[in-house]
Structures are given as C-alpha cells and as structure tokens.
mmCIF file of C-alpha atoms in Angstrom:
data_model
loop_
_atom_site.group_PDB
_atom_site.id
_atom_site.type_symbol
_atom_site.label_atom_id
_atom_site.label_comp_id
_atom_site.label_asym_id
_atom_site.label_seq_id
_atom_site.Cartn_x
_atom_site.Cartn_y
_atom_site.Cartn_z
ATOM 1 C CA MET A 48 0.009 0.004 0.002
ATOM 2 C CA THR A 49 1.223 3.537 -0.769
ATOM 3 C CA THR A 50 0.128 6.990 0.353
ATOM 4 C CA GLN A 51 1.248 10.132 -1.512
ATOM 5 C CA GLY A 52 3.675 7.892 -3.397
ATOM 6 C CA VAL A 53 5.222 6.606 -0.157
ATOM 7 C CA SER A 54 4.840 3.012 0.999
ATOM 8 C CA ALA A 55 3.155 2.333 4.328
ATOM 9 C CA THR A 56 5.165 -0.815 4.903
ATOM 10 C CA PRO A 57 8.854 -0.834 5.917
ATOM 11 C CA ALA A 58 11.130 -2.796 3.606
ATOM 12 C CA HIS A 59 13.043 -4.350 6.480
ATOM 13 C CA GLN A 60 12.486 -5.502 10.043
ATOM 14 C CA VAL A 61 15.661 -3.956 11.456
ATOM 15 C CA TYR A 62 17.005 -0.423 11.033
ATOM 16 C CA ASP A 63 20.053 1.304 12.462
ATOM 17 C CA VAL A 64 18.125 4.565 12.878
ATOM 18 C CA VAL A 65 14.378 5.136 13.073
ATOM 19 C CA ILE A 66 13.351 8.797 12.847
ATOM 20 C CA VAL A 67 9.867 9.522 14.198
ATOM 21 C CA GLY A 68 8.570 12.410 12.091
ATOM 22 C CA GLY A 69 9.551 13.311 8.560
ATOM 23 C CA ALA A 70 9.003 17.075 8.395
ATOM 24 C CA ILE A 71 11.869 19.549 8.378
ATOM 25 C CA MET A 72 13.618 18.311 11.535
ATOM 26 C CA GLY A 73 13.369 14.631 10.678
ATOM 27 C CA SER A 74 14.392 15.228 7.078
ATOM 28 C CA SER A 75 17.312 17.421 8.149
ATOM 29 C CA ALA A 76 18.604 14.702 10.465
ATOM 30 C CA ALA A 77 18.127 12.063 7.751
ATOM 31 C CA TRP A 78 19.955 14.098 5.106
ATOM 32 C CA PHE A 79 22.838 15.046 7.393
ATOM 33 C CA LEU A 80 23.255 11.388 8.370
ATOM 34 C CA THR A 81 23.865 10.615 4.695
ATOM 35 C CA GLU A 82 26.164 13.612 4.439
ATOM 36 C CA ALA A 83 28.143 12.414 7.462
ATOM 37 C CA GLY A 84 28.758 9.106 5.745
ATOM 38 C CA PHE A 85 26.503 7.030 7.991
ATOM 39 C CA GLN A 86 26.333 3.551 6.470
ATOM 40 C CA GLY A 87 23.384 1.956 8.229
ATOM 41 C CA ARG A 88 19.722 1.686 7.335
ATOM 42 C CA ILE A 89 17.632 4.754 8.086
ATOM 43 C CA LEU A 90 13.843 4.714 8.331
ATOM 44 C CA VAL A 91 11.719 7.862 8.558
ATOM 45 C CA VAL A 92 8.171 7.284 9.801
ATOM 46 C CA GLU A 93 5.770 10.087 8.902
ATOM 47 C CA LYS A 94 2.042 9.822 9.695
ATOM 48 C CA ASP A 95 1.041 12.463 7.112
ATOM 49 C CA PRO A 96 3.131 12.316 3.940
ATOM 50 C CA SER A 97 1.222 15.284 2.536
ATOM 51 C CA TYR A 98 2.721 17.325 5.452
ATOM 52 C CA ALA A 99 -0.436 19.435 5.379
ATOM 53 C CA GLN A 100 -0.837 19.375 9.171
ATOM 54 C CA CYS A 101 2.780 19.683 10.251
ATOM 55 C CA SER A 102 4.359 22.756 11.826
ATOM 56 C CA THR A 103 6.677 23.055 8.822
ATOM 57 C CA ALA A 104 3.677 23.706 6.573
ATOM 58 C CA HIS A 105 2.304 26.450 8.843
ATOM 59 C CA THR A 106 5.522 28.332 9.503
ATOM 60 C CA ASN A 107 6.174 31.981 8.728
ATOM 61 C CA SER A 108 9.676 30.925 7.604
ATOM 62 C CA CYS A 109 11.859 33.637 9.081
ATOM 63 C CA MET A 110 15.456 33.756 10.266
ATOM 64 C CA ARG A 111 17.232 36.062 12.678
ATOM 65 C CA GLN A 112 20.570 36.642 14.316
ATOM 66 C CA GLN A 113 19.092 38.673 17.193
ATOM 67 C CA PHE A 114 19.361 36.252 20.116
ATOM 68 C CA SER A 115 20.818 36.805 23.558
ATOM 69 C CA ASN A 116 22.645 33.494 23.575
ATOM 70 C CA ALA A 117 25.745 33.338 21.344
ATOM 71 C CA LEU A 118 25.090 29.677 20.481
ATOM 72 C CA ASN A 119 21.666 30.516 19.100
ATOM 73 C CA VAL A 120 23.267 33.225 16.968
ATOM 74 C CA GLN A 121 25.780 30.737 15.572
ATOM 75 C CA ILE A 122 23.023 28.241 14.824
ATOM 76 C CA SER A 123 21.224 30.812 12.667
ATOM 77 C CA GLN A 124 24.452 31.862 10.987
ATOM 78 C CA PHE A 125 24.995 28.282 9.843
ATOM 79 C CA ALA A 126 21.417 28.196 8.556
ATOM 80 C CA ALA A 127 21.962 31.400 6.598
ATOM 81 C CA ASP A 128 25.114 30.030 4.995
ATOM 82 C CA PHE A 129 23.351 26.757 4.207
ATOM 83 C CA VAL A 130 20.365 28.465 2.591
ATOM 84 C CA LYS A 131 22.484 30.784 0.466
ATOM 85 C CA ASN A 132 24.573 27.813 -0.755
ATOM 86 C CA LEU A 133 21.772 25.268 -0.996
ATOM 87 C CA ARG A 134 22.585 24.029 -4.505
ATOM 88 C CA ALA A 135 26.226 23.374 -3.662
ATOM 89 C CA ARG A 136 25.333 21.829 -0.307
ATOM 90 C CA ILE A 137 22.826 19.399 -1.802
ATOM 91 C CA GLY A 138 25.013 18.767 -4.816
ATOM 92 C CA ASP A 139 22.251 18.791 -7.414
ATOM 93 C CA ASP A 140 21.999 21.294 -10.287
ATOM 94 C CA ARG A 141 18.207 21.127 -10.130
ATOM 95 C CA VAL A 142 18.212 22.817 -6.721
ATOM 96 C CA PRO A 143 17.213 26.500 -7.031
ATOM 97 C CA GLU A 144 19.545 29.206 -5.817
ATOM 98 C CA LEU A 145 18.030 30.787 -2.707
ATOM 99 C CA THR A 146 18.529 34.086 -0.958
ATOM 100 C CA ILE A 147 17.365 35.655 2.301
ATOM 101 C CA GLN A 148 15.153 38.742 2.068
ATOM 102 C CA ASN A 149 17.084 40.877 4.517
ATOM 103 C CA TYR A 150 14.467 43.273 5.783
ATOM 104 C CA GLY A 151 15.484 42.270 9.333
ATOM 105 C CA TYR A 152 13.710 42.027 12.659
ATOM 106 C CA LEU A 153 12.833 45.282 14.420
ATOM 107 C CA TYR A 154 12.468 44.826 18.184
ATOM 108 C CA LEU A 155 10.653 47.680 19.931
ATOM 109 C CA ALA A 156 11.203 48.410 23.614
ATOM 110 C CA ASP A 157 8.658 50.534 25.505
ATOM 111 C CA ASN A 158 10.363 50.301 28.907
ATOM 112 C CA GLU A 159 13.888 50.736 30.203
ATOM 113 C CA GLY A 160 14.184 47.118 31.317
ATOM 114 C CA PHE A 161 13.668 45.760 27.810
ATOM 115 C CA ALA A 162 15.773 48.551 26.304
ATOM 116 C CA GLU A 163 18.665 47.418 28.487
ATOM 117 C CA THR A 164 18.079 43.815 27.301
ATOM 118 C CA LEU A 165 18.373 45.007 23.695
ATOM 119 C CA ARG A 166 21.644 46.784 24.513
ATOM 120 C CA ALA A 167 23.052 43.669 26.193
ATOM 121 C CA ASN A 168 21.858 41.445 23.349
ATOM 122 C CA GLN A 169 23.499 43.674 20.767
ATOM 123 C CA LYS A 170 26.892 43.160 22.421
ATOM 124 C CA VAL A 171 26.480 39.383 22.145
ATOM 125 C CA GLN A 172 25.311 39.631 18.547
ATOM 126 C CA LEU A 173 28.121 41.941 17.406
ATOM 127 C CA ALA A 174 30.713 39.700 19.049
ATOM 128 C CA ALA A 175 29.278 36.775 17.041
ATOM 129 C CA GLY A 176 29.452 38.688 13.740
ATOM 130 C CA ALA A 177 25.956 40.064 13.388
ATOM 131 C CA GLU A 178 25.363 43.704 12.356
ATOM 132 C CA THR A 179 22.709 44.711 14.868
ATOM 133 C CA ARG A 180 22.005 48.443 15.163
ATOM 134 C CA LEU A 181 20.254 50.180 18.034
ATOM 135 C CA LEU A 182 17.721 52.830 17.026
ATOM 136 C CA SER A 183 16.265 55.673 19.030
ATOM 137 C CA ALA A 184 12.632 56.608 18.506
ATOM 138 C CA GLU A 185 13.859 59.440 16.276
ATOM 139 C CA ASP A 186 15.938 56.973 14.244
ATOM 140 C CA ILE A 187 12.916 54.733 13.766
ATOM 141 C CA ARG A 188 10.772 57.674 12.645
ATOM 142 C CA ALA A 189 13.445 58.657 10.137
ATOM 143 C CA GLU A 190 13.760 55.151 8.652
ATOM 144 C CA TYR A 191 10.114 54.082 9.008
ATOM 145 C CA PRO A 192 8.044 57.301 9.021
ATOM 146 C CA PHE A 193 4.788 55.354 8.830
ATOM 147 C CA MET A 194 5.383 53.840 12.272
ATOM 148 C CA GLN A 195 3.954 55.386 15.456
ATOM 149 C CA VAL A 196 6.684 55.192 18.112
ATOM 150 C CA ASP A 197 5.713 57.796 20.721
ATOM 151 C CA ASP A 198 5.795 55.055 23.389
ATOM 152 C CA ILE A 199 9.073 53.504 22.226
ATOM 153 C CA LEU A 200 12.425 54.087 23.989
ATOM 154 C CA LEU A 201 14.683 51.952 21.791
ATOM 155 C CA GLY A 202 14.672 49.690 18.776
ATOM 156 C CA SER A 203 17.039 46.992 17.563
ATOM 157 C CA ILE A 204 17.472 45.812 13.985
ATOM 158 C CA ASN A 205 19.855 43.654 11.957
ATOM 159 C CA THR A 206 19.623 43.328 8.180
ATOM 160 C CA LYS A 207 22.450 40.853 7.614
ATOM 161 C CA ASP A 208 21.095 37.332 7.052
ATOM 162 C CA GLU A 209 17.888 38.220 8.825
ATOM 163 C CA GLY A 210 14.399 38.111 7.336
ATOM 164 C CA TYR A 211 12.365 35.724 5.164
ATOM 165 C CA TRP A 212 13.705 32.612 3.454
ATOM 166 C CA ASP A 213 12.144 29.728 1.545
ATOM 167 C CA GLY A 214 12.010 27.009 4.207
ATOM 168 C CA GLY A 215 9.696 24.866 2.109
ATOM 169 C CA THR A 216 12.275 24.459 -0.652
ATOM 170 C CA VAL A 217 15.019 23.534 1.777
ATOM 171 C CA PHE A 218 12.757 20.946 3.393
ATOM 172 C CA ASP A 219 11.727 19.550 0.009
ATOM 173 C CA TRP A 220 15.311 19.058 -1.110
ATOM 174 C CA TRP A 221 16.454 17.549 2.165
ATOM 175 C CA ARG A 222 13.679 14.975 1.791
ATOM 176 C CA ARG A 223 14.263 14.360 -1.899
ATOM 177 C CA SER A 224 18.025 14.078 -1.546
ATOM 178 C CA ALA A 225 17.797 11.853 1.531
ATOM 179 C CA ARG A 226 15.512 9.425 -0.319
ATOM 180 C CA ALA A 227 17.802 9.487 -3.364
ATOM 181 C CA ARG A 228 20.688 8.579 -1.049
ATOM 182 C CA GLY A 229 18.842 5.556 0.292
ATOM 183 C CA VAL A 230 16.846 6.825 3.283
ATOM 184 C CA GLU A 231 13.510 5.031 3.457
ATOM 185 C CA TYR A 232 10.364 7.072 4.162
ATOM 186 C CA ILE A 233 7.103 5.383 5.024
ATOM 187 C CA SER A 234 3.562 6.661 5.547
ATOM 188 C CA ASN A 235 2.804 5.229 8.963
ATOM 189 C CA GLU A 236 2.825 6.095 12.654
ATOM 190 C CA VAL A 237 4.852 4.926 15.599
ATOM 191 C CA VAL A 238 2.319 3.993 18.282
ATOM 192 C CA ALA A 239 4.509 2.152 20.837
ATOM 193 C CA MET A 240 8.093 1.372 21.753
ATOM 194 C CA THR A 241 9.626 -1.607 23.510
ATOM 195 C CA ARG A 242 12.336 -0.559 25.944
ATOM 196 C CA LYS A 243 14.732 -2.851 27.751
ATOM 197 C CA GLY A 244 16.805 -1.146 30.388
ATOM 198 C CA ALA A 245 18.730 1.753 28.897
ATOM 199 C CA ARG A 246 17.691 1.108 25.300
ATOM 200 C CA VAL A 247 14.662 1.187 23.047
ATOM 201 C CA GLU A 248 14.744 -2.143 21.244
ATOM 202 C CA SER A 249 11.886 -1.672 18.776
ATOM 203 C CA VAL A 250 9.058 0.527 17.632
ATOM 204 C CA THR A 251 5.567 -0.652 16.788
ATOM 205 C CA LEU A 252 3.756 0.881 13.829
ATOM 206 C CA ALA A 253 0.047 1.658 13.542
ATOM 207 C CA SER A 254 -0.168 -1.027 10.842
ATOM 208 C CA GLY A 255 1.109 -3.633 13.311
ATOM 209 C CA GLU A 256 4.704 -4.163 12.215
ATOM 210 C CA VAL A 257 7.382 -4.242 14.873
ATOM 211 C CA VAL A 258 10.651 -2.693 13.719
ATOM 212 C CA ALA A 259 13.892 -3.284 15.638
ATOM 213 C CA CYS A 260 16.138 -0.223 15.884
ATOM 214 C CA GLY A 261 19.624 0.812 16.889
ATOM 215 C CA THR A 262 18.723 4.455 17.547
ATOM 216 C CA VAL A 263 15.416 6.317 17.744
ATOM 217 C CA VAL A 264 15.222 10.044 16.891
ATOM 218 C CA ASN A 265 12.217 11.933 18.231
ATOM 219 C CA ALA A 266 11.441 14.495 15.522
ATOM 220 C CA SER A 267 7.708 14.560 16.063
ATOM 221 C CA GLY A 268 7.259 18.299 16.571
ATOM 222 C CA PRO A 269 4.222 19.182 18.693
ATOM 223 C CA ARG A 270 3.692 15.478 19.415
ATOM 224 C CA ALA A 271 7.166 15.144 20.931
ATOM 225 C CA ALA A 272 5.987 14.525 24.491
ATOM 226 C CA ARG A 273 3.701 11.695 23.316
ATOM 227 C CA THR A 274 6.579 10.074 21.463
ATOM 228 C CA ALA A 275 8.874 10.451 24.482
ATOM 229 C CA LYS A 276 6.289 8.832 26.743
ATOM 230 C CA MET A 277 6.394 5.742 24.515
ATOM 231 C CA ALA A 278 10.019 5.374 25.597
ATOM 232 C CA GLY A 279 9.053 5.928 29.216
ATOM 233 C CA VAL A 280 10.496 9.422 29.539
ATOM 234 C CA GLU A 281 8.969 12.840 30.198
ATOM 235 C CA LEU A 282 9.475 15.855 27.962
ATOM 236 C CA PRO A 283 8.098 19.348 28.772
ATOM 237 C CA VAL A 284 7.042 20.149 25.187
ATOM 238 C CA GLU A 285 3.435 20.906 24.278
ATOM 239 C CA PRO A 286 1.563 22.201 21.214
ATOM 240 C CA ARG A 287 0.604 25.855 21.461
ATOM 241 C CA LYS A 288 -1.295 27.664 18.729
ATOM 242 C CA ARG A 289 0.251 30.481 16.784
ATOM 243 C CA TYR A 290 -2.047 32.489 14.530
ATOM 244 C CA THR A 291 -1.140 34.132 11.204
ATOM 245 C CA TRP A 292 -3.019 36.615 9.037
ATOM 246 C CA ILE A 293 -2.148 37.897 5.547
ATOM 247 C CA PHE A 294 -3.642 41.188 4.380
ATOM 248 C CA THR A 295 -3.372 44.004 1.876
ATOM 249 C CA ALA A 296 -3.473 47.685 2.803
ATOM 250 C CA GLU A 297 -5.567 50.307 1.061
ATOM 251 C CA THR A 298 -2.466 52.503 1.172
ATOM 252 C CA PRO A 299 0.688 50.322 0.918
ATOM 253 C CA LEU A 300 3.754 51.325 2.875
ATOM 254 C CA PRO A 301 6.493 53.190 0.977
ATOM 255 C CA ARG A 302 9.176 50.619 1.841
ATOM 256 C CA ASP A 303 9.457 47.005 3.008
ATOM 257 C CA LEU A 304 8.303 46.409 6.552
ATOM 258 C CA PRO A 305 10.828 44.570 8.721
ATOM 259 C CA LEU A 306 9.505 41.904 11.014
ATOM 260 C CA THR A 307 8.445 44.329 13.728
ATOM 261 C CA ILE A 308 7.933 42.899 17.212
ATOM 262 C CA ASP A 309 5.507 45.128 19.058
ATOM 263 C CA PRO A 310 5.908 45.247 22.839
ATOM 264 C CA SER A 311 2.592 43.392 23.043
ATOM 265 C CA GLY A 312 4.176 40.353 21.367
ATOM 266 C CA VAL A 313 2.206 40.819 18.121
ATOM 267 C CA HIS A 314 4.569 40.890 15.163
ATOM 268 C CA MET A 315 4.107 42.042 11.583
ATOM 269 C CA ARG A 316 6.222 42.049 8.428
ATOM 270 C CA GLN A 317 6.269 42.388 4.647
ATOM 271 C CA ASP A 318 4.987 39.218 3.029
ATOM 272 C CA GLY A 319 4.983 40.027 -0.675
ATOM 273 C CA PRO A 320 5.176 43.111 -2.878
ATOM 274 C CA THR A 321 1.689 44.213 -1.761
ATOM 275 C CA THR A 322 0.857 41.959 1.185
ATOM 276 C CA TYR A 323 1.703 41.934 4.887
ATOM 277 C CA MET A 324 1.810 39.210 7.508
ATOM 278 C CA VAL A 325 0.835 39.419 11.178
ATOM 279 C CA GLY A 326 1.455 36.746 13.815
ATOM 280 C CA SER A 327 0.287 36.369 17.393
ATOM 281 C CA ARG A 328 -0.095 33.878 20.175
ATOM 282 C CA GLY A 329 -3.502 33.310 21.700
ATOM 283 C CA GLU A 330 -4.812 35.305 24.617
ATOM 284 C CA PRO A 331 -4.614 33.213 26.810
ATOM 285 C CA ASP A 332 -2.065 30.763 25.405
ATOM 286 C CA PRO A 333 -2.921 27.222 26.586
ATOM 287 C CA ALA A 334 -1.652 23.868 25.385
ATOM 288 C CA VAL A 335 -3.902 22.374 22.671
ATOM 289 C CA GLU A 336 -4.321 19.072 20.913
ATOM 290 C CA PRO A 337 -1.782 18.613 18.114
ATOM 291 C CA ASP A 338 -4.567 18.259 15.517
ATOM 292 C CA ASP A 339 -6.397 21.429 16.655
ATOM 293 C CA PHE A 340 -6.014 24.076 13.942
ATOM 294 C CA VAL A 341 -9.230 25.977 14.570
ATOM 295 C CA MET A 342 -8.895 29.742 14.204
ATOM 296 C CA ASP A 343 -9.899 32.111 16.974
ATOM 297 C CA HIS A 344 -11.605 34.772 14.857
ATOM 298 C CA SER A 345 -12.258 37.091 17.764
ATOM 299 C CA LEU A 346 -8.499 37.347 18.392
ATOM 300 C CA TRP A 347 -7.974 39.422 15.261
ATOM 301 C CA GLU A 348 -10.822 41.865 15.791
ATOM 302 C CA GLU A 349 -10.505 42.322 19.521
ATOM 303 C CA HIS A 350 -6.756 42.109 20.126
ATOM 304 C CA VAL A 351 -4.441 41.921 17.120
ATOM 305 C CA TRP A 352 -5.787 44.397 14.582
ATOM 306 C CA PRO A 353 -6.115 47.249 17.120
ATOM 307 C CA ILE A 354 -2.432 46.774 18.032
ATOM 308 C CA VAL A 355 -1.351 46.666 14.395
ATOM 309 C CA ALA A 356 -3.385 49.747 13.418
ATOM 310 C CA THR A 357 -2.095 51.705 16.431
ATOM 311 C CA ARG A 358 1.545 50.932 15.576
ATOM 312 C CA ILE A 359 1.065 51.601 11.828
ATOM 313 C CA PRO A 360 -1.955 53.900 11.238
ATOM 314 C CA GLN A 361 -1.954 53.068 7.508
ATOM 315 C CA PHE A 362 -3.098 49.565 8.539
ATOM 316 C CA GLU A 363 -6.440 50.870 9.719
ATOM 317 C CA ALA A 364 -7.763 50.282 6.190
ATOM 318 C CA ILE A 365 -6.895 46.737 5.187
ATOM 319 C CA ARG A 366 -8.384 43.628 3.641
ATOM 320 C CA LEU A 367 -7.647 40.151 4.992
ATOM 321 C CA VAL A 368 -6.496 37.721 2.310
ATOM 322 C CA THR A 369 -6.057 34.508 4.314
ATOM 323 C CA GLU A 370 -5.408 33.265 7.836
ATOM 324 C CA TRP A 371 -4.311 30.061 9.529
ATOM 325 C CA ALA A 372 -3.348 28.515 12.847
ATOM 326 C CA GLY A 373 -0.177 26.490 13.321
ATOM 327 C CA HIS A 374 1.668 25.143 16.350
ATOM 328 C CA TYR A 375 4.804 25.888 18.300
ATOM 329 C CA ALA A 376 6.415 22.810 19.849
ATOM 330 C CA TYR A 377 6.684 24.804 23.025
ATOM 331 C CA ASN A 378 9.305 23.902 25.627
ATOM 332 C CA THR A 379 7.671 25.012 28.857
ATOM 333 C CA LEU A 380 10.970 25.140 30.747
ATOM 334 C CA ASP A 381 12.889 27.681 28.682
ATOM 335 C CA GLN A 382 11.581 27.851 25.068
ATOM 336 C CA ASN A 383 14.856 26.371 23.798
ATOM 337 C CA ALA A 384 15.496 23.123 21.945
ATOM 338 C CA VAL A 385 16.056 19.763 23.621
ATOM 339 C CA LEU A 386 18.743 17.860 21.742
ATOM 340 C CA GLY A 387 20.667 14.640 22.158
ATOM 341 C CA PRO A 388 20.190 11.400 24.113
ATOM 342 C CA HIS A 389 18.168 10.861 27.239
ATOM 343 C CA PRO A 390 20.540 10.213 30.163
ATOM 344 C CA GLU A 391 18.759 6.963 31.066
ATOM 345 C CA VAL A 392 17.766 5.806 27.571
ATOM 346 C CA GLU A 393 20.993 6.085 25.650
ATOM 347 C CA ASN A 394 19.639 5.381 22.160
ATOM 348 C CA PHE A 395 16.637 7.727 22.370
ATOM 349 C CA ILE A 396 17.627 11.044 20.771
ATOM 350 C CA PHE A 397 15.658 14.249 21.269
ATOM 351 C CA LEU A 398 15.237 16.721 18.410
ATOM 352 C CA ASN A 399 12.463 18.725 19.994
ATOM 353 C CA GLY A 400 11.040 21.797 21.671
ATOM 354 C CA PHE A 401 12.102 24.549 19.269
ATOM 355 C CA SER A 402 9.346 26.915 20.393
ATOM 356 C CA GLY A 403 9.122 28.782 17.100
ATOM 357 C CA HIS A 404 12.814 28.693 16.156
ATOM 358 C CA GLY A 405 12.588 25.340 14.368
ATOM 359 C CA LEU A 406 12.997 26.189 10.699
ATOM 360 C CA GLN A 407 15.977 28.487 11.225
ATOM 361 C CA GLN A 408 17.588 25.972 13.568
ATOM 362 C CA SER A 409 16.860 22.860 11.515
ATOM 363 C CA ALA A 410 20.157 22.801 9.618
ATOM 364 C CA ALA A 411 22.455 23.019 12.626
ATOM 365 C CA MET A 412 20.316 20.763 14.764
ATOM 366 C CA GLY A 413 19.941 18.071 12.105
ATOM 367 C CA ARG A 414 23.687 18.189 11.520
ATOM 368 C CA GLY A 415 24.321 17.924 15.286
ATOM 369 C CA VAL A 416 22.112 14.865 15.653
ATOM 370 C CA ALA A 417 23.819 13.229 12.677
ATOM 371 C CA GLU A 418 27.221 13.886 14.270
ATOM 372 C CA LEU A 419 26.105 12.359 17.558
ATOM 373 C CA ILE A 420 24.828 9.208 15.862
ATOM 374 C CA THR A 421 27.718 8.852 13.426
ATOM 375 C CA HIS A 422 30.671 9.921 15.592
ATOM 376 C CA GLY A 423 29.355 9.738 19.147
ATOM 377 C CA ALA A 424 30.011 13.452 19.725
ATOM 378 C CA TYR A 425 29.414 16.867 18.172
ATOM 379 C CA GLN A 426 31.988 17.662 15.514
ATOM 380 C CA THR A 427 31.156 21.262 14.584
ATOM 381 C CA LEU A 428 29.031 23.403 16.934
ATOM 382 C CA ASP A 429 28.989 22.131 20.494
ATOM 383 C CA LEU A 430 25.259 21.803 21.130
ATOM 384 C CA THR A 431 25.668 20.264 24.598
ATOM 385 C CA PRO A 432 23.856 23.183 26.316
ATOM 386 C CA PHE A 433 20.614 21.903 24.708
ATOM 387 C CA SER A 434 20.935 18.481 26.331
ATOM 388 C CA TYR A 435 18.209 16.863 28.409
ATOM 389 C CA ALA A 436 20.395 17.234 31.496
ATOM 390 C CA ARG A 437 19.083 20.736 32.065
ATOM 391 C CA ILE A 438 15.507 19.447 31.826
ATOM 392 C CA ALA A 439 16.220 16.805 34.473
ATOM 393 C CA ALA A 440 17.850 19.438 36.695
ATOM 394 C CA GLY A 441 15.158 22.058 36.112
ATOM 395 C CA GLN A 442 17.829 24.547 35.038
ATOM 396 C CA PRO A 443 16.668 26.728 32.138
ATOM 397 C CA MET A 444 18.941 27.705 29.291
ATOM 398 C CA ILE A 445 18.375 31.463 29.263
ATOM 399 C CA GLU A 446 17.387 33.095 26.012
ATOM 400 C CA GLN A 447 16.001 36.641 26.323
ATOM 401 C CA ALA A 448 14.916 37.000 22.689
ATOM 402 C CA VAL A 449 11.922 34.644 22.446
ATOM 403 C CA ILE A 450 8.928 35.730 20.348
#
C-alpha cells in the first residue's frame, strides 16, 4: 500500500536509525546522516506524507541573528550560509539558488528594562558577527516614518542574514536528496516502543509491524511529548497555537516592513510586494491538541488588529486575504531546543522543543544529531547546552529573545 507515493510498509524488520517524524527536523537529520557518511539503514516514519498538518507547513519561515545566547546566533548563521549555498550543499543542479530577504527584525522596547536587554543582546550579537543596530525613537521615525513610536524608547534591527527565506524548498530538497541517497520514508505512525533497560529495542507501527532499531530520533514536533512517553520518559514540550493573518493595505507602505515585534508580542512584516503578515499567540495561550487548527476569529478583531493599526496607522484600512493557525512545539521550561540522548535511555535522541525557532535551527540541529549518531560526539558546533540534562535538573537555558 502507498500513500502520496510513499509506502506504508517498511522494507526491512531492522534499522540502524528510526526517525519519528519526517517534516523539516526529521528530514534534516536524515539528510545530514547521509552527508556524514553514515552507512546503516535509516527509516523515517511520517504519519502524514502530505505534510499538510505539520508545523513546517504552517511556519512563517523567518530567520534572525538577534538572540541573547551566542550559540543561538551561531546556529542561525549556519542556517543562513546553508540556505544561500543550498545548490552546492545538496550537490544537485536542479536545486534552485536561494537568498534571504534581509528586511530584518525590528524589536521595539517601551520600557527601560527591555531597552537594556536590547543593549546587552547587541553586544552578544556583534561579538558573534551580526550587524545589529540600536535605534532611538527618532531613528525609527526617520527610517520608518509610517510607524507610530511615541511610546518607544529603543529599537534593535539587523539586516544581515535576517528576514524571510524559503524554508519549504530547503525541506523539500532535504527529503528528496535523503531518499535518493537511500533513506527510506514510510507513511505510517509509531504507536509504541519496547524498551529494555537503557535502550529502546523496537518501535511498533500503527499497521502492526514491529521494527527493531539501533537508535530512535524523536522528531515529532508538537507530538514530541507523546513520542517520548512511549520510551518511558517525560518531555516538557506541548503544542501551542500560533495564529497568522495575511492582508493588503488600502495605502501600501512606501518601503518594505521589517519583522516588527510590538511590545505586546504581536509581530508584523512584509509578506509580498503588496501583502503583509501578522502573527500572534493566543490570549490566553494554553496547550492544545496537536490536531487542533481551529482559528480564533475574535482574536484578530478584539486584540491583534487594534495593536497593528495603532503601531502603523496606515493599517487601519486593510483587507484580509487569508489566515491560519499552526503550532509551536513549546518547551515550557525555557523555550529552547532539547537535543541529544536521554541520560537513562541512551539510544533515544531528542530533536524537539524549538518553540518557534525550528526552521531556522533545523540545519544546525539536524547536523548535530547526525554527528552524535555517526561519531558519538558533536563535531562542529558544540550543542551540549541543549541536552536533556538541564531538563532533568530544572535549570533553564536562558534566551532573552523569544517571540
């Protein structure tokens, strides 16, 4: 049986690596395993081969260097380099040449505490090679005269490798290239795992097959905690809705709109030549079921649009084009990734909890997982700070720049 051109039945009963989830994280790990020269059998199990309901399909596909943690900056820098050299990286002349639309992120601080955070963050970013500039309210008015900033004390913007990029194309080519290199994808679902002591010995599929495995990679996005529970471990990652609206303005802005983070948390950016995108969390922001994509229509009218129109008065007269709800795989401890093996289940590898940073971190994180599996240790960026050890200890990895 096949679904979307992908078989539902594994070709073998034993695999060296089973990756649970085939969207951008799972496909990144699979492709980087082949790039690292891993010689074993790799199986990617994806419950929805159309990818219509995955977080990858609902992303706003942005990239930034403006983090407070230097390692997060380096992770995005690798992503930027990878995207801009995608054809050479994949090694296929059919791969399109990609760029990053560098309109940047514009953080707005309306209080001295956050302004001081932006100043401290800039020092970290400059030291890592970013080109972040601090802007006074007068600077912002000069560069973006359509923006109302009477309440703003300071802004922060970087237009080097920061803005929109085509995450869908990168994902597509990771998947295509991984399959061409021998990675097996199936349309199925992991519903149980058999664990013996410190190892997961096998996974059970929804269709009934039991597949023995050397290593399991949890790349199941908002379902990550459910997958972890199958291995008998806890993971503080839950699905939280993130809402997106696309609109046109009766009077378009005279220049591209950077991804502007209002102090309320609502963010807006240029989407196309004549369209704009707005994103927001819910108010309140509870955990939801991973298959819950229902829009909260009152959120736009009662909360989001008033904020947008106050910040940019030209957006008082707009027309909505489309809207959707997606999910963050939200790490409730510190909104940073969880990466690497569980300390008590040595062959269960986390690739989870990206909390909205997933697409821009997928290249470095997939490479890191591949290095762990192939070499037993990180070979490039040391991603140890993302390990499960901090989860077990209840010690957050601090990142001030979370949207």
